[in-house]
């Protein structure tokens, strides 16, 4: 009959030696790629929820202004020009040149020429017309 000798290991002590405790205190845990992705997704969803709550609680039409600040749609008649509309519809404090530039930008006009029958939107920016 054959008998082998087994080595018995001692049980670990309850208190860890000071060197091991100091080494463990310096261990820095870093999240895995999946963990970083999860934190990013959670932050994004939380941001969306906060944005939705703010949008639902704020009265946006009151912040946007009144109906008079909306562009004015005009059908061009024979002899009308953007400069003539600037004299008639430009708000106080806005030059005719600024008004024509805004009207061209708003209607995506390559030049300042307009033709009879064309519908254009004239900018009315936060004020009364002349």
PDB file of N, CA, C and O in Angstrom, residues 27-62:
ATOM      1  N   UNK A  27      -4.358  50.509  -4.710  1.00  0.00           N
ATOM      2  CA  UNK A  27      -4.920  49.884  -5.896  1.00  0.00           C
ATOM      3  C   UNK A  27      -5.985  50.814  -6.474  1.00  0.00           C
ATOM      4  O   UNK A  27      -6.845  51.321  -5.765  1.00  0.00           O
ATOM      5  N   UNK A  28      -5.905  51.042  -7.781  1.00  0.00           N
ATOM      6  CA  UNK A  28      -6.861  51.929  -8.445  1.00  0.00           C
ATOM      7  C   UNK A  28      -7.758  51.077  -9.337  1.00  0.00           C
ATOM      8  O   UNK A  28      -7.286  50.372 -10.226  1.00  0.00           O
ATOM      9  N   UNK A  29      -9.041  51.157  -9.060  1.00  0.00           N
ATOM     10  CA  UNK A  29      -9.997  50.391  -9.856  1.00  0.00           C
ATOM     11  C   UNK A  29     -10.394  51.208 -11.074  1.00  0.00           C
ATOM     12  O   UNK A  29     -10.706  52.384 -10.973  1.00  0.00           O
ATOM     13  N   UNK A  30     -10.385  50.594 -12.234  1.00  0.00           N
ATOM     14  CA  UNK A  30     -10.790  51.264 -13.454  1.00  0.00           C
ATOM     15  C   UNK A  30     -11.925  50.479 -14.081  1.00  0.00           C
ATOM     16  O   UNK A  30     -11.897  49.253 -14.119  1.00  0.00           O
ATOM     17  N   UNK A  31     -12.938  51.202 -14.573  1.00  0.00           N
ATOM     18  CA  UNK A  31     -14.070  50.495 -15.178  1.00  0.00           C
ATOM     19  C   UNK A  31     -13.667  49.868 -16.505  1.00  0.00           C
ATOM     20  O   UNK A  31     -12.786  50.350 -17.207  1.00  0.00           O
ATOM     21  N   UNK A  32     -14.352  48.817 -16.845  1.00  0.00           N
ATOM     22  CA  UNK A  32     -14.116  48.144 -18.124  1.00  0.00           C
ATOM     23  C   UNK A  32     -14.745  48.971 -19.237  1.00  0.00           C
ATOM     24  O   UNK A  32     -15.431  49.964 -18.999  1.00  0.00           O
ATOM     25  N   UNK A  33     -14.525  48.550 -20.451  1.00  0.00           N
ATOM     26  CA  UNK A  33     -15.109  49.253 -21.592  1.00  0.00           C
ATOM     27  C   UNK A  33     -16.632  49.232 -21.508  1.00  0.00           C
ATOM     28  O   UNK A  33     -17.295  50.233 -21.758  1.00  0.00           O
ATOM     29  N   UNK A  34     -17.179  48.096 -21.128  1.00  0.00           N
ATOM     30  CA  UNK A  34     -18.628  47.982 -20.968  1.00  0.00           C
ATOM     31  C   UNK A  34     -19.132  48.901 -19.857  1.00  0.00           C
ATOM     32  O   UNK A  34     -20.179  49.527 -19.973  1.00  0.00           O
ATOM     33  N   UNK A  35     -18.372  49.008 -18.778  1.00  0.00           N
ATOM     34  CA  UNK A  35     -18.762  49.884 -17.675  1.00  0.00           C
ATOM     35  C   UNK A  35     -18.751  51.351 -18.084  1.00  0.00           C
ATOM     36  O   UNK A  35     -19.649  52.111 -17.727  1.00  0.00           O
ATOM     37  N   UNK A  36     -17.718  51.754 -18.837  1.00  0.00           N
ATOM     38  CA  UNK A  36     -17.668  53.138 -19.316  1.00  0.00           C
ATOM     39  C   UNK A  36     -18.826  53.434 -20.253  1.00  0.00           C
ATOM     40  O   UNK A  36     -19.428  54.506 -20.200  1.00  0.00           O
ATOM     41  N   UNK A  37     -19.152  52.487 -21.124  1.00  0.00           N
ATOM     42  CA  UNK A  37     -20.276  52.652 -22.038  1.00  0.00           C
ATOM     43  C   UNK A  37     -21.589  52.783 -21.263  1.00  0.00           C
ATOM     44  O   UNK A  37     -22.428  53.631 -21.577  1.00  0.00           O
ATOM     45  N   UNK A  38     -21.753  51.969 -20.243  1.00  0.00           N
ATOM     46  CA  UNK A  38     -22.962  52.024 -19.429  1.00  0.00           C
ATOM     47  C   UNK A  38     -23.097  53.375 -18.730  1.00  0.00           C
ATOM     48  O   UNK A  38     -24.168  53.982 -18.727  1.00  0.00           O
ATOM     49  N   UNK A  39     -22.003  53.874 -18.168  1.00  0.00           N
ATOM     50  CA  UNK A  39     -22.034  55.185 -17.499  1.00  0.00           C
ATOM     51  C   UNK A  39     -22.359  56.284 -18.506  1.00  0.00           C
ATOM     52  O   UNK A  39     -23.158  57.184 -18.229  1.00  0.00           O
ATOM     53  N   UNK A  40     -21.784  56.203 -19.707  1.00  0.00           N
ATOM     54  CA  UNK A  40     -22.053  57.203 -20.736  1.00  0.00           C
ATOM     55  C   UNK A  40     -23.517  57.183 -21.163  1.00  0.00           C
ATOM     56  O   UNK A  40     -24.157  58.229 -21.285  1.00  0.00           O
ATOM     57  N   UNK A  41     -24.064  56.007 -21.371  1.00  0.00           N
ATOM     58  CA  UNK A  41     -25.472  55.885 -21.777  1.00  0.00           C
ATOM     59  C   UNK A  41     -26.391  56.388 -20.676  1.00  0.00           C
ATOM     60  O   UNK A  41     -27.360  57.107 -20.939  1.00  0.00           O
ATOM     61  N   UNK A  42     -26.086  56.054 -19.445  1.00  0.00           N
ATOM     62  CA  UNK A  42     -26.913  56.534 -18.328  1.00  0.00           C
ATOM     63  C   UNK A  42     -26.866  58.058 -18.225  1.00  0.00           C
ATOM     64  O   UNK A  42     -27.893  58.705 -17.991  1.00  0.00           O
ATOM     65  N   UNK A  43     -25.694  58.645 -18.402  1.00  0.00           N
ATOM     66  CA  UNK A  43     -25.575  60.104 -18.353  1.00  0.00           C
ATOM     67  C   UNK A  43     -26.358  60.750 -19.491  1.00  0.00           C
ATOM     68  O   UNK A  43     -27.032  61.772 -19.300  1.00  0.00           O
ATOM     69  N   UNK A  44     -26.305  60.149 -20.679  1.00  0.00           N
ATOM     70  CA  UNK A  44     -27.041  60.678 -21.824  1.00  0.00           C
ATOM     71  C   UNK A  44     -28.550  60.615 -21.587  1.00  0.00           C
ATOM     72  O   UNK A  44     -29.267  61.581 -21.845  1.00  0.00           O
ATOM     73  N   UNK A  45     -29.024  59.494 -21.096  1.00  0.00           N
ATOM     74  CA  UNK A  45     -30.459  59.340 -20.827  1.00  0.00           C
ATOM     75  C   UNK A  45     -30.902  60.316 -19.739  1.00  0.00           C
ATOM     76  O   UNK A  45     -31.971  60.931 -19.839  1.00  0.00           O
ATOM     77  N   UNK A  46     -30.094  60.477 -18.714  1.00  0.00           N
ATOM     78  CA  UNK A  46     -30.423  61.442 -17.661  1.00  0.00           C
ATOM     79  C   UNK A  46     -30.489  62.851 -18.232  1.00  0.00           C
ATOM     80  O   UNK A  46     -31.391  63.631 -17.899  1.00  0.00           O
ATOM     81  N   UNK A  47     -29.563  63.195 -19.121  1.00  0.00           N
ATOM     82  CA  UNK A  47     -29.591  64.507 -19.769  1.00  0.00           C
ATOM     83  C   UNK A  47     -30.848  64.709 -20.591  1.00  0.00           C
ATOM     84  O   UNK A  47     -31.443  65.784 -20.590  1.00  0.00           O
ATOM     85  N   UNK A  48     -31.259  63.674 -21.330  1.00  0.00           N
ATOM     86  CA  UNK A  48     -32.494  63.768 -22.098  1.00  0.00           C
ATOM     87  C   UNK A  48     -33.705  63.965 -21.200  1.00  0.00           C
ATOM     88  O   UNK A  48     -34.616  64.734 -21.520  1.00  0.00           O
ATOM     89  N   UNK A  49     -33.737  63.260 -20.087  1.00  0.00           N
ATOM     90  CA  UNK A  49     -34.861  63.413 -19.160  1.00  0.00           C
ATOM     91  C   UNK A  49     -34.913  64.819 -18.574  1.00  0.00           C
ATOM     92  O   UNK A  49     -35.989  65.411 -18.457  1.00  0.00           O
ATOM     93  N   UNK A  50     -33.759  65.361 -18.222  1.00  0.00           N
ATOM     94  CA  UNK A  50     -33.723  66.729 -17.679  1.00  0.00           C
ATOM     95  C   UNK A  50     -34.166  67.724 -18.745  1.00  0.00           C
ATOM     96  O   UNK A  50     -34.951  68.640 -18.480  1.00  0.00           O
ATOM     97  N   UNK A  51     -33.681  67.553 -19.981  1.00  0.00           N
ATOM     98  CA  UNK A  51     -34.066  68.456 -21.065  1.00  0.00           C
ATOM     99  C   UNK A  51     -35.567  68.373 -21.333  1.00  0.00           C
ATOM    100  O   UNK A  51     -36.229  69.393 -21.544  1.00  0.00           O
ATOM    101  N   UNK A  52     -36.126  67.170 -21.326  1.00  0.00           N
ATOM    102  CA  UNK A  52     -37.567  67.008 -21.540  1.00  0.00           C
ATOM    103  C   UNK A  52     -38.357  67.670 -20.419  1.00  0.00           C
ATOM    104  O   UNK A  52     -39.370  68.329 -20.671  1.00  0.00           O
ATOM    105  N   UNK A  53     -37.898  67.522 -19.195  1.00  0.00           N
ATOM    106  CA  UNK A  53     -38.595  68.146 -18.070  1.00  0.00           C
ATOM    107  C   UNK A  53     -38.559  69.664 -18.182  1.00  0.00           C
ATOM    108  O   UNK A  53     -39.557  70.350 -17.923  1.00  0.00           O
ATOM    109  N   UNK A  54     -37.427  70.211 -18.584  1.00  0.00           N
ATOM    110  CA  UNK A  54     -37.314  71.666 -18.738  1.00  0.00           C
ATOM    111  C   UNK A  54     -38.225  72.149 -19.862  1.00  0.00           C
ATOM    112  O   UNK A  54     -38.929  73.150 -19.713  1.00  0.00           O
ATOM    113  N   UNK A  55     -38.212  71.442 -20.997  1.00  0.00           N
ATOM    114  CA  UNK A  55     -39.056  71.856 -22.112  1.00  0.00           C
ATOM    115  C   UNK A  55     -40.541  71.770 -21.780  1.00  0.00           C
ATOM    116  O   UNK A  55     -41.333  72.585 -22.247  1.00  0.00           O
ATOM    117  N   UNK A  56     -40.924  70.783 -20.989  1.00  0.00           N
ATOM    118  CA  UNK A  56     -42.328  70.663 -20.615  1.00  0.00           C
ATOM    119  C   UNK A  56     -42.748  71.706 -19.583  1.00  0.00           C
ATOM    120  O   UNK A  56     -43.907  72.097 -19.526  1.00  0.00           O
ATOM    121  N   UNK A  57     -41.807  72.163 -18.778  1.00  0.00           N
ATOM    122  CA  UNK A  57     -42.169  73.114 -17.730  1.00  0.00           C
ATOM    123  C   UNK A  57     -42.079  74.565 -18.183  1.00  0.00           C
ATOM    124  O   UNK A  57     -42.695  75.438 -17.585  1.00  0.00           O
ATOM    125  N   UNK A  58     -41.328  74.839 -19.252  1.00  0.00           N
ATOM    126  CA  UNK A  58     -41.166  76.205 -19.734  1.00  0.00           C
ATOM    127  C   UNK A  58     -42.194  76.479 -20.819  1.00  0.00           C
ATOM    128  O   UNK A  58     -42.413  75.657 -21.696  1.00  0.00           O
ATOM    129  N   UNK A  59     -42.795  77.653 -20.776  1.00  0.00           N
ATOM    130  CA  UNK A  59     -43.785  78.041 -21.767  1.00  0.00           C
ATOM    131  C   UNK A  59     -43.064  78.644 -22.970  1.00  0.00           C
ATOM    132  O   UNK A  59     -42.728  79.824 -22.989  1.00  0.00           O
ATOM    133  N   UNK A  60     -42.768  77.818 -23.985  1.00  0.00           N
ATOM    134  CA  UNK A  60     -41.988  78.264 -25.134  1.00  0.00           C
ATOM    135  C   UNK A  60     -42.691  79.300 -26.011  1.00  0.00           C
ATOM    136  O   UNK A  60     -42.039  80.232 -26.463  1.00  0.00           O
ATOM    137  N   UNK A  61     -43.982  79.204 -26.280  1.00  0.00           N
ATOM    138  CA  UNK A  61     -44.601  80.243 -27.115  1.00  0.00           C
ATOM    139  C   UNK A  61     -44.501  81.631 -26.491  1.00  0.00           C
ATOM    140  O   UNK A  61     -44.342  82.609 -27.196  1.00  0.00           O
ATOM    141  N   UNK A  62     -44.558  81.723 -25.180  1.00  0.00           N
ATOM    142  CA  UNK A  62     -44.428  83.026 -24.534  1.00  0.00           C
ATOM    143  C   UNK A  62     -43.014  83.568 -24.690  1.00  0.00           C
ATOM    144  O   UNK A  62     -42.801  84.771 -24.812  1.00  0.00           O
TER     145      UNK A  62
END
